[in-house]
Coordinates of C-alpha atoms and ligand atoms in Angstrom, one line a residue:
M15 CA 0.0 -0.2 -0.3
G16 CA 3.4 2.2 0.3
Q17 CA 2.9 2.2 -3.8
Q18 CA 0.4 4.4 -3.3
F19 CA 2.0 7.7 -1.7
G20 CA 4.6 7.2 -5.3
R21 CA 7.7 6.0 -5.0
R22 CA 9.2 8.8 -2.4
S23 CA 8.5 8.1 0.9
W24 CA 6.3 11.0 2.9
A25 CA 7.6 12.6 6.1
E26 CA 6.3 15.0 9.1
P27 CA 6.8 19.0 7.0
W28 CA 7.7 19.6 10.6
K29 CA 10.6 19.4 12.8
I30 CA 10.9 19.5 16.7
K31 CA 11.7 22.5 18.6
M32 CA 10.6 21.3 22.3
V33 CA 10.9 17.2 23.2
E34 CA 9.3 15.4 26.7
P35 CA 11.6 12.5 28.4
L36 CA 9.8 9.3 28.4
V37 CA 9.2 7.0 30.9
T38 CA 11.0 3.8 31.0
T39 CA 9.8 1.1 33.6
T40 CA 10.7 -3.0 34.7
R41 CA 8.6 -6.1 33.7
G42 CA 8.0 -5.8 38.3
Q43 CA 7.2 -2.0 38.0
R44 CA 4.2 -2.8 35.2
E45 CA 3.0 -6.1 37.2
R46 CA 2.8 -4.3 39.9
A47 CA 1.3 -1.3 38.3
L48 CA -1.0 -3.1 36.2
L49 CA -2.9 -4.9 39.2
E50 CA -3.7 -1.9 40.9
A51 CA -5.1 -0.2 38.1
G52 CA -7.6 -3.8 37.9
F53 CA -6.4 -4.6 34.2
N54 CA -7.7 -1.6 32.8
T55 CA -4.9 1.0 31.3
F56 CA -7.6 3.6 31.6
L57 CA -6.6 3.2 35.3
L58 CA -2.5 3.8 34.3
R59 CA -1.5 6.4 35.8
S60 CA 0.3 7.8 32.6
D61 CA 3.8 8.1 34.7
D62 CA 3.6 4.7 34.3
V63 CA 3.6 4.1 30.9
Y64 CA 6.3 4.6 28.0
I65 CA 5.2 5.2 24.7
D66 CA 1.1 6.2 25.3
L67 CA -1.3 4.7 22.4
L68 CA -4.3 4.2 24.1
T69 CA -6.0 7.1 22.4
D70 CA -5.4 10.3 19.8
S71 CA -8.0 12.2 21.8
G72 CA -6.3 15.4 23.1
T73 CA -3.2 14.0 22.6
S74 CA -1.8 15.9 20.0
A75 CA 1.5 17.7 19.7
M76 CA 1.0 21.0 19.1
S77 CA 2.4 24.0 16.5
D78 CA 4.1 26.8 17.4
R79 CA 2.0 29.1 15.9
Q80 CA -1.1 27.2 17.8
W81 CA 1.4 28.0 21.2
A82 CA 1.0 31.4 19.0
G83 CA -2.4 31.3 19.9
M84 CA -2.7 30.1 23.5
M85 CA -0.6 34.2 23.8
L86 CA -3.8 35.5 22.2
G87 CA -6.4 34.6 24.8
D88 CA -9.6 37.3 25.3
E89 CA -10.9 35.8 28.6
A90 CA -13.3 38.3 28.5
Y91 CA -16.9 36.4 29.2
A92 CA -18.9 37.7 26.0
G93 CA -18.5 38.3 22.5
S94 CA -14.0 36.6 23.2
R95 CA -12.5 38.0 19.5
N96 CA -11.2 34.0 20.0
Y97 CA -14.2 33.0 19.7
Y98 CA -15.1 34.5 16.0
H99 CA -11.9 33.5 15.2
L100 CA -13.2 30.2 15.5
E101 CA -16.8 29.9 14.3
A102 CA -15.0 31.5 11.1
A103 CA -13.1 28.5 10.9
V104 CA -15.5 26.7 10.9
Q105 CA -17.5 28.3 8.3
Q106 CA -14.5 28.7 6.5
Y107 CA -13.2 23.9 6.8
Y108 CA -16.7 23.0 7.2
G109 CA -19.4 25.1 5.7
Y110 CA -21.8 25.2 9.1
T111 CA -23.8 28.6 9.2
H112 CA -23.7 28.4 13.1
V113 CA -21.6 27.6 15.2
L114 CA -21.4 26.6 19.7
P115 CA -18.2 25.7 21.1
T116 CA -18.3 23.3 23.9
H117 CA -15.7 21.9 26.5
Q118 CA -15.2 18.9 24.0
G119 CA -17.3 16.3 21.3
R120 CA -19.4 14.3 24.3
G121 CA -21.0 18.2 25.3
A122 CA -21.9 18.8 21.3
E123 CA -23.1 15.4 21.6
H124 CA -25.4 15.8 25.1
L125 CA -27.1 18.6 23.2
I126 CA -27.8 17.9 20.0
S127 CA -29.2 14.3 21.5
R128 CA -31.8 16.6 24.0
V129 CA -33.4 18.5 21.0
A130 CA -33.3 16.4 17.9
I131 CA -34.5 12.9 19.8
K132 CA -38.4 12.7 21.5
P133 CA -38.1 9.6 24.2
G134 CA -39.3 6.6 21.9
Q135 CA -37.8 8.2 18.4
F136 CA -34.6 5.9 16.8
V137 CA -31.7 6.3 15.9
P138 CA -30.2 4.9 12.9
G139 CA -25.6 5.5 12.4
N140 CA -22.7 4.0 11.1
M141 CA -21.9 1.2 14.4
Y142 CA -21.9 3.1 17.4
F143 CA -20.1 5.4 19.6
T144 CA -19.6 4.6 23.3
T145 CA -20.3 8.2 24.1
T146 CA -22.9 9.7 20.8
R147 CA -24.7 6.2 21.7
A148 CA -25.3 7.2 25.4
H149 CA -26.3 10.5 25.0
Q150 CA -28.9 8.7 22.3
E151 CA -30.2 6.6 24.7
L152 CA -30.0 8.7 27.9
A153 CA -32.1 11.0 25.6
G154 CA -34.4 8.8 25.9
G155 CA -33.2 7.8 21.5
T156 CA -32.9 4.0 21.1
F157 CA -30.0 3.7 18.5
V158 CA -29.8 1.2 15.1
D159 CA -27.0 0.3 13.6
V160 CA -27.2 0.4 9.9
I161 CA -23.4 0.6 8.5
I162 CA -22.6 -2.4 5.8
D163 CA -22.2 -5.9 6.6
E164 CA -18.8 -5.5 5.5
A165 CA -17.5 -3.5 8.5
H166 CA -18.6 -6.0 11.5
D167 CA -15.4 -8.4 9.0
P168 CA -11.8 -7.5 10.4
A169 CA -10.6 -9.2 7.0
S170 CA -12.5 -7.3 4.9
S171 CA -10.9 -5.0 2.8
H172 CA -14.3 -3.0 1.7
P173 CA -12.5 0.7 0.7
F174 CA -15.4 2.3 2.2
K175 CA -16.6 0.8 5.6
G176 CA -17.3 3.0 6.9
D177 CA -20.3 3.3 4.9
I178 CA -24.3 3.3 5.1
D179 CA -26.8 0.4 4.0
I180 CA -29.9 1.9 2.9
A181 CA -31.0 -1.2 2.2
K182 CA -30.9 -1.5 6.4
L183 CA -32.1 2.5 6.5
D184 CA -35.4 1.4 4.0
A185 CA -36.9 -1.4 6.2
L186 CA -36.3 0.8 9.8
V187 CA -38.6 2.8 8.0
A188 CA -40.7 0.4 7.0
R189 CA -40.8 -0.7 10.8
E190 CA -41.3 2.1 12.6
G191 CA -42.1 4.9 10.1
A192 CA -40.3 8.1 9.3
D193 CA -41.7 10.3 12.1
R194 CA -39.9 7.5 14.4
I195 CA -37.0 8.2 13.1
A196 CA -34.9 11.4 14.6
Y197 CA -31.7 11.7 12.5
I198 CA -29.5 10.1 10.8
S199 CA -26.6 10.2 12.6
L200 CA -23.2 9.5 10.7
A201 CA -19.4 9.9 11.9
G202 CA -16.8 9.5 9.3
T203 CA -13.7 7.4 10.3
V204 CA -15.9 5.1 12.1
N205 CA -14.1 4.6 15.7
M206 CA -15.3 1.0 16.1
A207 CA -15.2 -0.3 13.1
G208 CA -11.2 0.7 12.9
G209 CA -10.8 4.0 11.6
Q210 CA -12.6 3.5 8.1
P211 CA -13.9 6.0 5.9
V212 CA -17.3 7.0 4.3
S213 CA -17.6 7.7 0.6
M214 CA -18.5 11.0 -0.9
A215 CA -20.8 8.1 -3.2
N216 CA -22.8 7.1 0.2
I217 CA -23.2 10.2 2.1
K218 CA -24.5 11.8 -1.3
A219 CA -27.7 8.7 -1.4
L220 CA -28.1 9.7 1.9
R221 CA -28.9 13.4 1.5
A222 CA -31.2 12.0 -1.1
W223 CA -32.4 10.0 1.2
S224 CA -33.1 12.2 3.6
D225 CA -35.0 14.6 1.7
R226 CA -37.2 11.8 0.5
H227 CA -38.5 10.4 4.0
G228 CA -38.2 14.5 5.8
I229 CA -35.2 13.3 8.3
K230 CA -32.4 15.5 9.5
L231 CA -28.8 13.8 9.0
Y232 CA -26.2 14.7 10.9
L233 CA -22.4 14.2 10.7
D234 CA -19.9 13.2 13.7
A235 CA -17.3 15.9 12.4
T236 CA -14.6 13.7 15.0
R237 CA -12.2 12.3 12.2
L238 CA -13.6 14.2 8.6
A239 CA -10.5 15.6 8.2
E240 CA -8.9 12.0 7.5
N241 CA -12.0 10.6 5.9
A242 CA -11.9 13.2 3.4
F243 CA -8.3 11.8 3.0
F244 CA -9.5 8.5 2.4
I245 CA -11.7 9.6 -0.6
Q246 CA -8.7 11.6 -1.9
E247 CA -6.9 8.6 -2.1
R248 CA -9.9 6.2 -3.1
E249 CA -12.5 7.2 -4.4
P250 CA -13.0 7.7 -8.4
G251 CA -13.2 11.4 -9.4
Y252 CA -11.5 12.6 -6.0
A253 CA -7.2 12.0 -6.5
S254 CA -7.7 16.0 -7.6
H255 CA -9.8 17.5 -5.1
S256 CA -7.6 18.9 -2.1
V257 CA -8.2 17.7 1.9
A258 CA -10.2 20.9 2.5
Q259 CA -12.1 21.0 -0.7
I260 CA -13.5 17.4 0.1
L261 CA -14.3 18.5 3.5
R262 CA -16.8 20.8 2.5
E263 CA -18.0 19.0 0.0
F264 CA -18.4 16.3 2.4
C265 CA -20.2 18.6 5.1
G266 CA -22.2 20.4 2.8
Y267 CA -24.2 17.4 2.6
S268 CA -24.8 17.2 6.0
D269 CA -28.2 18.9 8.4
G270 CA -25.2 20.0 10.8
A271 CA -21.8 18.3 12.6
W272 CA -20.9 18.5 16.3
M273 CA -17.0 17.5 17.0
S274 CA -15.1 16.5 19.1
A275 CA -12.1 18.5 18.3
K276 CA -9.6 16.8 20.3
K277 CA -9.1 14.5 17.6
D278 CA -8.7 15.9 13.8
S279 CA -7.9 19.5 15.3
L280 CA -5.2 19.2 16.9
V281 CA -6.0 21.0 20.4
N282 CA -5.5 19.4 24.0
I283 CA -8.8 20.1 24.6
G284 CA -12.4 21.2 22.7
G285 CA -14.9 20.6 20.4
W286 CA -18.2 22.2 18.8
L287 CA -21.9 22.1 17.8
A288 CA -22.9 23.7 13.9
V289 CA -26.2 23.7 12.6
N290 CA -27.4 25.4 9.5
D291 CA -30.9 26.2 10.5
F292 CA -31.6 28.9 12.8
A293 CA -34.5 27.8 14.9
L294 CA -32.6 24.7 15.8
F295 CA -29.7 26.8 16.4
E296 CA -31.4 29.0 18.5
E297 CA -32.8 26.2 20.9
L298 CA -29.5 25.2 20.9
R299 CA -27.5 28.2 22.7
N300 CA -30.7 28.8 24.9
L301 CA -29.2 25.2 26.8
I302 CA -25.9 25.7 25.9
V303 CA -25.8 28.4 29.1
L304 CA -27.4 25.4 30.9
Y305 CA -24.8 23.3 30.6
E306 CA -21.1 24.5 29.2
G307 CA -21.5 28.2 29.2
L308 CA -22.1 30.8 26.9
H309 CA -22.3 30.9 23.5
T310 CA -19.8 32.4 22.7
Y311 CA -16.9 30.6 25.3
G312 CA -19.0 27.4 25.7
G313 CA -16.6 26.0 27.8
L314 CA -13.9 26.9 26.9
A315 CA -10.7 29.3 27.8
G316 CA -10.3 32.2 25.1
R317 CA -7.0 30.8 24.5
D318 CA -8.6 27.4 23.9
M319 CA -10.6 28.9 20.9
E320 CA -8.1 30.7 19.6
A321 CA -5.3 27.4 19.5
L322 CA -8.1 25.9 18.1
A323 CA -8.9 27.6 15.0
I324 CA -5.7 27.6 13.7
G325 CA -6.2 24.0 14.9
I326 CA -8.7 23.1 11.9
A327 CA -6.4 24.8 9.5
E328 CA -3.5 23.0 9.7
S329 CA -5.3 19.8 10.4
V330 CA -7.1 19.7 6.3
Q331 CA -3.2 20.2 5.3
D332 CA -2.7 17.5 2.5
D333 CA 1.1 17.5 3.5
H334 CA 0.0 16.5 7.4
M335 CA -2.5 14.5 6.2
R336 CA -0.3 12.3 4.4
S337 CA 2.1 12.0 7.3
R338 CA -0.9 11.6 10.1
I339 CA -1.3 8.6 7.6
G340 CA 0.8 7.7 6.2
Q341 CA 2.5 7.0 10.1
V342 CA -0.3 5.0 11.2
R343 CA 0.1 3.0 7.6
Y344 CA 3.7 2.0 8.8
L345 CA 2.7 0.3 12.0
G346 CA 0.6 -1.8 10.2
E347 CA 2.3 -3.0 6.9
L348 CA 5.3 -3.9 9.8
L349 CA 2.6 -5.9 11.4
E350 CA 1.0 -7.3 8.4
D351 CA 4.0 -8.3 6.9
W352 CA 4.9 -10.1 10.5
G353 CA 1.9 -11.9 10.1
I354 CA -0.2 -10.4 12.6
P355 CA -3.4 -10.0 12.0
I356 CA -5.1 -6.3 12.2
V357 CA -8.1 -5.1 11.1
Q358 CA -8.2 -4.7 6.8
P359 CA -7.6 -1.9 5.8
V360 CA -5.6 -0.1 8.1
G361 CA -8.1 3.0 8.6
G362 CA -7.3 6.7 9.9
H363 CA -6.2 6.9 13.6
A364 CA -5.0 3.7 14.9
V365 CA -3.8 0.1 13.8
F366 CA -6.8 -2.0 15.5
L367 CA -5.3 -5.9 16.3
D368 CA -7.7 -8.4 16.1
A369 CA -8.0 -9.8 19.5
K370 CA -10.4 -13.3 19.4
A371 CA -7.5 -14.6 16.3
F372 CA -4.5 -13.6 19.0
Y373 CA -6.6 -16.1 21.6
P374 CA -9.2 -17.9 20.0
H375 CA -8.9 -20.4 23.0
L376 CA -10.8 -17.3 25.3
R377 CA -14.5 -16.9 25.4
Q378 CA -15.7 -13.4 24.8
E379 CA -16.8 -13.3 27.8
E380 CA -13.2 -14.0 28.6
F381 CA -12.4 -10.4 27.6
P382 CA -10.0 -11.5 25.0
A383 CA -9.1 -7.4 23.8
Q384 CA -8.4 -6.4 28.5
V385 CA -5.9 -9.0 28.2
L386 CA -4.0 -8.1 24.6
A387 CA -3.7 -4.8 25.8
A388 CA -2.8 -6.0 29.5
E389 CA -0.2 -8.1 28.1
L390 CA 1.2 -6.0 25.6
Y391 CA 1.2 -3.4 28.7
L392 CA 3.4 -5.5 30.5
D393 CA 5.8 -6.5 27.8
S394 CA 6.4 -3.3 27.1
G395 CA 5.2 0.0 29.3
I396 CA 2.9 0.4 25.8
R397 CA -0.6 1.7 26.8
S398 CA -3.8 0.4 24.3
M399 CA -6.9 0.1 24.7
E400 CA -9.8 -2.6 25.1
R401 CA -12.8 -2.1 21.3
G402 CA -14.4 -5.2 22.0
I403 CA -17.3 -6.7 24.8
A404 CA -16.0 -4.4 27.3
S405 CA -16.4 -1.3 25.6
A406 CA -19.8 -1.8 23.8
G407 CA -21.7 -1.6 26.9
R408 CA -24.9 -3.5 28.5
D409 CA -28.1 -3.5 26.5
P410 CA -30.2 -0.4 28.5
K411 CA -33.4 -2.5 28.1
T412 CA -32.2 -5.8 28.7
G413 CA -29.1 -5.3 31.1
E414 CA -27.3 -8.2 29.0
H415 CA -23.4 -8.0 27.2
H416 CA -24.0 -6.1 23.9
V417 CA -22.0 -8.7 22.3
P418 CA -19.9 -7.0 19.2
K419 CA -18.5 -9.2 16.7
L420 CA -14.7 -7.1 16.3
E421 CA -13.5 -8.4 19.2
L422 CA -9.9 -5.2 18.8
T423 CA -7.2 -4.0 21.1
R424 CA -7.1 -0.4 19.5
L425 CA -2.7 0.8 18.8
T426 CA -4.1 4.2 18.8
I427 CA -1.4 6.8 17.2
P428 CA -1.2 9.9 18.4
R429 CA -1.3 13.3 16.0
R430 CA 2.5 14.6 15.5
V431 CA 4.3 13.3 19.0
Y432 CA 5.9 9.7 17.3
T433 CA 8.2 8.7 15.2
Q434 CA 9.0 5.9 13.5
A435 CA 11.5 5.1 15.0
H436 CA 8.6 4.9 18.0
M437 CA 7.1 3.1 16.3
D438 CA 9.1 0.3 15.4
V439 CA 9.5 -0.2 18.9
V440 CA 5.8 -1.1 19.2
A441 CA 5.4 -3.6 16.5
E442 CA 8.3 -5.4 18.2
S443 CA 6.5 -5.3 21.5
V444 CA 2.5 -6.6 19.5
K445 CA 5.7 -9.6 17.6
S446 CA 6.9 -10.4 21.1
V447 CA 3.0 -10.9 22.7
W448 CA 2.0 -12.4 19.6
D449 CA 4.9 -15.2 20.2
A450 CA 3.6 -15.9 23.7
R451 CA 0.0 -15.3 22.7
A452 CA -0.8 -19.2 23.9
Q453 CA -0.2 -18.6 27.0
A454 CA -2.8 -15.7 27.7
R455 CA -5.4 -16.6 30.0
G456 CA -8.3 -14.2 30.1
L457 CA -10.2 -12.1 32.7
R458 CA -13.3 -12.3 35.0
M459 CA -14.6 -8.1 35.7
T460 CA -14.9 -7.8 39.1
Y461 CA -15.9 -3.8 39.3
E462 CA -18.3 -2.9 36.6
P463 CA -19.8 0.7 36.7
K464 CA -22.9 2.0 34.8
Y465 CA -22.1 4.4 32.4
L466 CA -19.6 4.0 29.3
R467 CA -18.4 0.9 32.0
F468 CA -14.9 0.5 29.9
F469 CA -13.2 3.7 31.5
Q470 CA -13.4 2.6 34.9
A471 CA -14.1 -1.0 35.3
R472 CA -11.8 -3.1 37.0
F473 CA -10.6 -7.1 36.3
E474 CA -8.7 -10.3 38.0
R475 CA -6.8 -12.8 36.2
L476 CA -9.3 -15.9 35.4
Ligands
PLP17 C1 -14.3 11.0 20.6 C2 -14.9 10.8 20.4 C3 -16.5 11.5 21.0 C4 -16.7 12.5 21.8 O1 -15.5 13.4 22.3 P1 -15.3 13.8 23.4 O2 -14.4 15.0 23.0 O3 -13.9 12.9 23.6 O4 -16.2 14.6 24.3 C5 -17.7 11.5 20.3 N1 -17.2 11.1 19.2 C6 -16.3 10.4 18.0 C7 -15.7 9.5 16.5 C8 -15.3 10.3 18.9 O5 -14.0 9.7 18.4

């Protein structure tokens, strides 16, 4: 796949100005730290972590320009100039009319779910995301997965595994009626499917479908800039479009979006909610003062909004995206070369290890992806994350585990933080855990929180 970039290598379009020393630990220290953390990598202290691939959320390195922007914070309670810079950046690059800052993505998800979902309605989406579905359910909605079947198959090399299957939407309307559908919830790329993109053809078809049924189409824009890169690379007709052009066109087919700016936008905190309809905006603008803050800061400091406005512009640069996704792919290709089972094709923000294929001797109720994350940490101090049955949680109506087809451990690459040599070290550690796979034992959950259990759950070895 490296050939797709041409015969010349990509390289980072920046050089390093400041460094942060890494921590190394002994195996004995890691054993103790993991026991203390209840085998949950979310409960480790970062002081006990060597290479931190827990998440790409809020972990990016900001540029010198963004840091300079931090010094230009206008901390006025109301009408901060940084808010207007952020508003202009969202309008320019994403194309929406009305913009509200939020403290992060889930703040925006909370507001749109409360306003756009009536209790008892259904919310079809392209595979669930943890916080998105939780807010849709808290608002009285029922999430329905309408992603194409290929998304649930780690070995399928479909180029747009994030696409929605329109036949599944038709079936939902036939069963429940269009008035019981709150809106379509479309995310690109699809995190839980392995960072897989949605095609432009699919969102065009969804727009036409939505118009036919009078149903709104809202985007989870968290990794849409990465999604745009895949369209440029894979979709006929888009090779000569810039990432920025593709992003703008894609958003143009939707009615609004929520954003976790902690991902694509290269900041450590922030989010936004943007819609085109003024009446909806008025409702959201009113509600935001209860939960986030005044509509010109939404839980962010002025300096955060400035860094975000600059980060948005940096995030859509083609050379940035080429090295960003190139690095993720570099790691994926190393693992593939060693025959280690990963989700195909390699997605935008992470390499996903197929834990079922690592540990065929473990039942899914023994949390194989959680085991794999624990083993990787023990081997080298590298921190990854479970994206399997623990993340999937329970059905709020039946109380049973949601049992996802995909049982994955995610190696998430922060943007502009680690080097290619770090990726080599990561790959070698995964290889050593792969070689020792037959010895791994399952886990039992000993503490289970009610909401988003994967964050705080505790486990012990069987
Ligand atoms: C991270 C994320 C969110 C939630 O955003 P936060 O900033 O973590 O609150 C929503 N959707 C997707 C796809 C995400 O990856």
